Amino acid sequence: MRSLIIILTTWTTLAVGQVAKPTAECKKTFDTLEHREIYTLVDIPPGVTRGLPELYSELVKIKQPRSSETDRISILISFIVESNGEIDGLSTNTNDTEFANELLKCLRNFEWTPGRCNGTKVTTKLILTIKS
């Protein structure tokens, strides 16, 4: 049985285990695909209301694609957690649309809490890395 390594990050910093204290400065960038400014560094990263362990346990249940070249996979899922907690802008780097759709469906089934910058809820970009 293969195991998955799942890492949730903001665009530029590690979100899992990030200390919930104000940073010197939150950072945002203009996202040309979304045509708006989105935070990439926040004081408190977005999270899952039921907790990351439960999200991870659901993600590992999804059937992984098999590659003829290697038994390993590395998939990036990029998405935005809006200031109201909804997720948007989901995209992935895999060509396996069935697997990608299952991953995206799983992410949408969870309730998300928005990131915070100086106490204010902000739209934040996250990247979920899945490796086996």
PDB file of C-alpha atoms in Angstrom:
ATOM      1  CA  MET A   1       0.000   0.000   0.000  1.00  0.00           C
ATOM      2  CA  ARG A   2       1.413   3.343  -1.002  1.00  0.00           C
ATOM      3  CA  SER A   3       1.289   6.236   1.392  1.00  0.00           C
ATOM      4  CA  LEU A   4       0.584   9.831   0.529  1.00  0.00           C
ATOM      5  CA  ILE A   5       2.432  12.865   1.748  1.00  0.00           C
ATOM      6  CA  ILE A   6       0.150  15.877   1.749  1.00  0.00           C
ATOM      7  CA  ILE A   7       1.417  19.402   2.280  1.00  0.00           C
ATOM      8  CA  LEU A   8      -0.786  22.492   2.409  1.00  0.00           C
ATOM      9  CA  THR A   9       0.993  25.767   1.751  1.00  0.00           C
ATOM     10  CA  THR A  10       0.270  29.345   0.982  1.00  0.00           C
ATOM     11  CA  TRP A  11       1.791  30.475  -2.286  1.00  0.00           C
ATOM     12  CA  THR A  12       5.073  31.416  -0.614  1.00  0.00           C
ATOM     13  CA  THR A  13       5.028  30.078   2.940  1.00  0.00           C
ATOM     14  CA  LEU A  14       4.255  26.947   4.893  1.00  0.00           C
ATOM     15  CA  ALA A  15       0.713  27.131   6.250  1.00  0.00           C
ATOM     16  CA  VAL A  16       0.545  23.945   8.300  1.00  0.00           C
ATOM     17  CA  GLY A  17       1.951  24.682  11.726  1.00  0.00           C
ATOM     18  CA  GLN A  18       2.386  28.383  11.017  1.00  0.00           C
ATOM     19  CA  VAL A  19       2.216  30.303  14.270  1.00  0.00           C
ATOM     20  CA  ALA A  20      -0.938  32.399  14.585  1.00  0.00           C
ATOM     21  CA  LYS A  21       0.761  35.668  15.464  1.00  0.00           C
ATOM     22  CA  PRO A  22       0.995  38.766  13.296  1.00  0.00           C
ATOM     23  CA  THR A  23       3.777  38.855  10.748  1.00  0.00           C
ATOM     24  CA  ALA A  24       5.715  42.015  10.016  1.00  0.00           C
ATOM     25  CA  GLU A  25       3.641  42.495   6.893  1.00  0.00           C
ATOM     26  CA  CYS A  26       1.078  40.486   4.988  1.00  0.00           C
ATOM     27  CA  LYS A  27       1.801  40.181   1.283  1.00  0.00           C
ATOM     28  CA  LYS A  28      -0.532  40.149  -1.672  1.00  0.00           C
ATOM     29  CA  THR A  29      -0.027  39.915  -5.388  1.00  0.00           C
ATOM     30  CA  PHE A  30      -2.104  40.601  -8.462  1.00  0.00           C
ATOM     31  CA  ASP A  31      -3.315  37.259  -9.829  1.00  0.00           C
ATOM     32  CA  THR A  32      -3.528  37.603 -13.604  1.00  0.00           C
ATOM     33  CA  LEU A  33      -5.790  34.546 -13.938  1.00  0.00           C
ATOM     34  CA  GLU A  34      -8.266  35.814 -11.360  1.00  0.00           C
ATOM     35  CA  HIS A  35      -7.764  39.497 -12.282  1.00  0.00           C
ATOM     36  CA  ARG A  36      -7.560  40.626  -8.661  1.00  0.00           C
ATOM     37  CA  GLU A  37      -5.238  40.936  -5.698  1.00  0.00           C
ATOM     38  CA  ILE A  38      -4.868  37.811  -3.582  1.00  0.00           C
ATOM     39  CA  TYR A  39      -2.852  37.385  -0.398  1.00  0.00           C
ATOM     40  CA  THR A  40       0.110  35.039  -0.499  1.00  0.00           C
ATOM     41  CA  LEU A  41       1.389  35.624   3.055  1.00  0.00           C
ATOM     42  CA  VAL A  42      -0.994  36.083   5.970  1.00  0.00           C
ATOM     43  CA  ASP A  43      -0.897  36.182   9.767  1.00  0.00           C
ATOM     44  CA  ILE A  44      -3.259  33.239  10.127  1.00  0.00           C
ATOM     45  CA  PRO A  45      -3.545  30.857   7.162  1.00  0.00           C
ATOM     46  CA  PRO A  46      -6.867  29.495   5.910  1.00  0.00           C
ATOM     47  CA  GLY A  47      -7.913  26.223   7.446  1.00  0.00           C
ATOM     48  CA  VAL A  48     -10.491  23.468   7.456  1.00  0.00           C
ATOM     49  CA  THR A  49     -13.157  23.749  10.159  1.00  0.00           C
ATOM     50  CA  ARG A  50     -13.122  19.974  10.761  1.00  0.00           C
ATOM     51  CA  GLY A  51      -9.310  20.038  10.910  1.00  0.00           C
ATOM     52  CA  LEU A  52      -6.518  19.146   8.534  1.00  0.00           C
ATOM     53  CA  PRO A  53      -6.197  15.546   9.803  1.00  0.00           C
ATOM     54  CA  GLU A  54      -9.770  14.843   8.685  1.00  0.00           C
ATOM     55  CA  LEU A  55      -9.108  16.441   5.275  1.00  0.00           C
ATOM     56  CA  TYR A  56      -5.972  14.335   4.877  1.00  0.00           C
ATOM     57  CA  SER A  57      -7.804  11.148   5.879  1.00  0.00           C
ATOM     58  CA  GLU A  58     -10.400  11.823   3.159  1.00  0.00           C
ATOM     59  CA  LEU A  59      -7.775  12.645   0.530  1.00  0.00           C
ATOM     60  CA  VAL A  60      -5.884   9.383   1.068  1.00  0.00           C
ATOM     61  CA  LYS A  61      -9.078   7.415   0.348  1.00  0.00           C
ATOM     62  CA  ILE A  62      -9.127   8.665  -3.238  1.00  0.00           C
ATOM     63  CA  LYS A  63      -7.859   6.080  -5.707  1.00  0.00           C
ATOM     64  CA  GLN A  64      -4.479   7.187  -7.023  1.00  0.00           C
ATOM     65  CA  PRO A  65      -3.563   6.977 -10.686  1.00  0.00           C
ATOM     66  CA  ARG A  66      -0.926   4.453 -11.694  1.00  0.00           C
ATOM     67  CA  SER A  67       1.908   5.558 -13.938  1.00  0.00           C
ATOM     68  CA  SER A  68       3.587   3.163 -16.330  1.00  0.00           C
ATOM     69  CA  GLU A  69       6.876   5.028 -15.836  1.00  0.00           C
ATOM     70  CA  THR A  70       6.939   5.142 -12.061  1.00  0.00           C
ATOM     71  CA  ASP A  71       4.913   4.180  -9.051  1.00  0.00           C
ATOM     72  CA  ARG A  72       5.211   7.708  -7.667  1.00  0.00           C
ATOM     73  CA  ILE A  73       2.964  10.704  -8.140  1.00  0.00           C
ATOM     74  CA  SER A  74       3.388  14.395  -7.418  1.00  0.00           C
ATOM     75  CA  ILE A  75       0.306  16.544  -7.819  1.00  0.00           C
ATOM     76  CA  LEU A  76      -0.178  20.221  -7.062  1.00  0.00           C
ATOM     77  CA  ILE A  77      -3.644  21.619  -6.447  1.00  0.00           C
ATOM     78  CA  SER A  78      -3.905  25.384  -6.424  1.00  0.00           C
ATOM     79  CA  PHE A  79      -6.979  27.079  -5.021  1.00  0.00           C
ATOM     80  CA  ILE A  80      -8.200  30.269  -3.412  1.00  0.00           C
ATOM     81  CA  VAL A  81      -9.937  30.517  -0.070  1.00  0.00           C
ATOM     82  CA  GLU A  82     -12.192  33.548  -0.288  1.00  0.00           C
ATOM     83  CA  SER A  83     -12.671  35.935   2.627  1.00  0.00           C
ATOM     84  CA  ASN A  84     -16.100  34.324   3.210  1.00  0.00           C
ATOM     85  CA  GLY A  85     -14.568  30.809   3.412  1.00  0.00           C
ATOM     86  CA  GLU A  86     -15.678  29.599  -0.025  1.00  0.00           C
ATOM     87  CA  ILE A  87     -13.080  28.028  -2.301  1.00  0.00           C
ATOM     88  CA  ASP A  88     -12.551  29.082  -5.887  1.00  0.00           C
ATOM     89  CA  GLY A  89     -10.003  28.935  -8.681  1.00  0.00           C
ATOM     90  CA  LEU A  90      -9.286  25.227  -8.287  1.00  0.00           C
ATOM     91  CA  SER A  91      -6.665  23.900 -10.673  1.00  0.00           C
ATOM     92  CA  THR A  92      -4.277  20.963 -10.754  1.00  0.00           C
ATOM     93  CA  ASN A  93      -1.194  19.880 -12.689  1.00  0.00           C
ATOM     94  CA  THR A  94      -2.355  16.322 -13.408  1.00  0.00           C
ATOM     95  CA  ASN A  95      -3.635  15.115 -16.767  1.00  0.00           C
ATOM     96  CA  ASP A  96      -5.732  12.454 -15.047  1.00  0.00           C
ATOM     97  CA  THR A  97      -9.058  14.301 -15.047  1.00  0.00           C
ATOM     98  CA  GLU A  98     -10.881  11.628 -13.045  1.00  0.00           C
ATOM     99  CA  PHE A  99      -8.331  11.813 -10.226  1.00  0.00           C
ATOM    100  CA  ALA A 100      -8.255  15.625 -10.364  1.00  0.00           C
ATOM    101  CA  ASN A 101     -12.049  15.808 -10.209  1.00  0.00           C
ATOM    102  CA  GLU A 102     -12.114  13.526  -7.162  1.00  0.00           C
ATOM    103  CA  LEU A 103      -9.499  15.672  -5.403  1.00  0.00           C
ATOM    104  CA  LEU A 104     -11.387  18.866  -6.195  1.00  0.00           C
ATOM    105  CA  LYS A 105     -14.697  17.316  -5.089  1.00  0.00           C
ATOM    106  CA  CYS A 106     -13.106  16.339  -1.788  1.00  0.00           C
ATOM    107  CA  LEU A 107     -11.800  19.878  -1.193  1.00  0.00           C
ATOM    108  CA  ARG A 108     -15.219  21.357  -1.954  1.00  0.00           C
ATOM    109  CA  ASN A 109     -16.876  19.036   0.588  1.00  0.00           C
ATOM    110  CA  PHE A 110     -15.036  20.745   3.429  1.00  0.00           C
ATOM    111  CA  GLU A 111     -15.895  24.041   5.076  1.00  0.00           C
ATOM    112  CA  TRP A 112     -12.947  26.443   5.042  1.00  0.00           C
ATOM    113  CA  THR A 113     -12.054  29.316   7.336  1.00  0.00           C
ATOM    114  CA  PRO A 114     -10.474  32.291   5.572  1.00  0.00           C
ATOM    115  CA  GLY A 115      -6.967  33.544   6.157  1.00  0.00           C
ATOM    116  CA  ARG A 116      -6.479  36.652   8.279  1.00  0.00           C
ATOM    117  CA  CYS A 117      -4.238  39.647   7.912  1.00  0.00           C
ATOM    118  CA  ASN A 118      -4.079  42.012  10.870  1.00  0.00           C
ATOM    119  CA  GLY A 119      -7.328  40.520  12.165  1.00  0.00           C
ATOM    120  CA  THR A 120      -9.221  40.980   8.877  1.00  0.00           C
ATOM    121  CA  LYS A 121     -10.484  38.039   6.800  1.00  0.00           C
ATOM    122  CA  VAL A 122      -8.712  38.042   3.424  1.00  0.00           C
ATOM    123  CA  THR A 123      -8.705  36.066   0.179  1.00  0.00           C
ATOM    124  CA  THR A 124      -5.680  33.741   0.194  1.00  0.00           C
ATOM    125  CA  LYS A 125      -4.115  31.424  -2.389  1.00  0.00           C
ATOM    126  CA  LEU A 126      -3.128  27.937  -1.225  1.00  0.00           C
ATOM    127  CA  ILE A 127      -1.289  25.067  -2.841  1.00  0.00           C
ATOM    128  CA  LEU A 128      -1.899  21.490  -1.782  1.00  0.00           C
ATOM    129  CA  THR A 129       0.957  19.140  -2.677  1.00  0.00           C
ATOM    130  CA  ILE A 130       0.225  15.423  -2.844  1.00  0.00           C
ATOM    131  CA  LYS A 131       3.114  12.978  -3.214  1.00  0.00           C
ATOM    132  CA  SER A 132       3.390   9.230  -2.941  1.00  0.00           C
TER     133      SER A 132
END
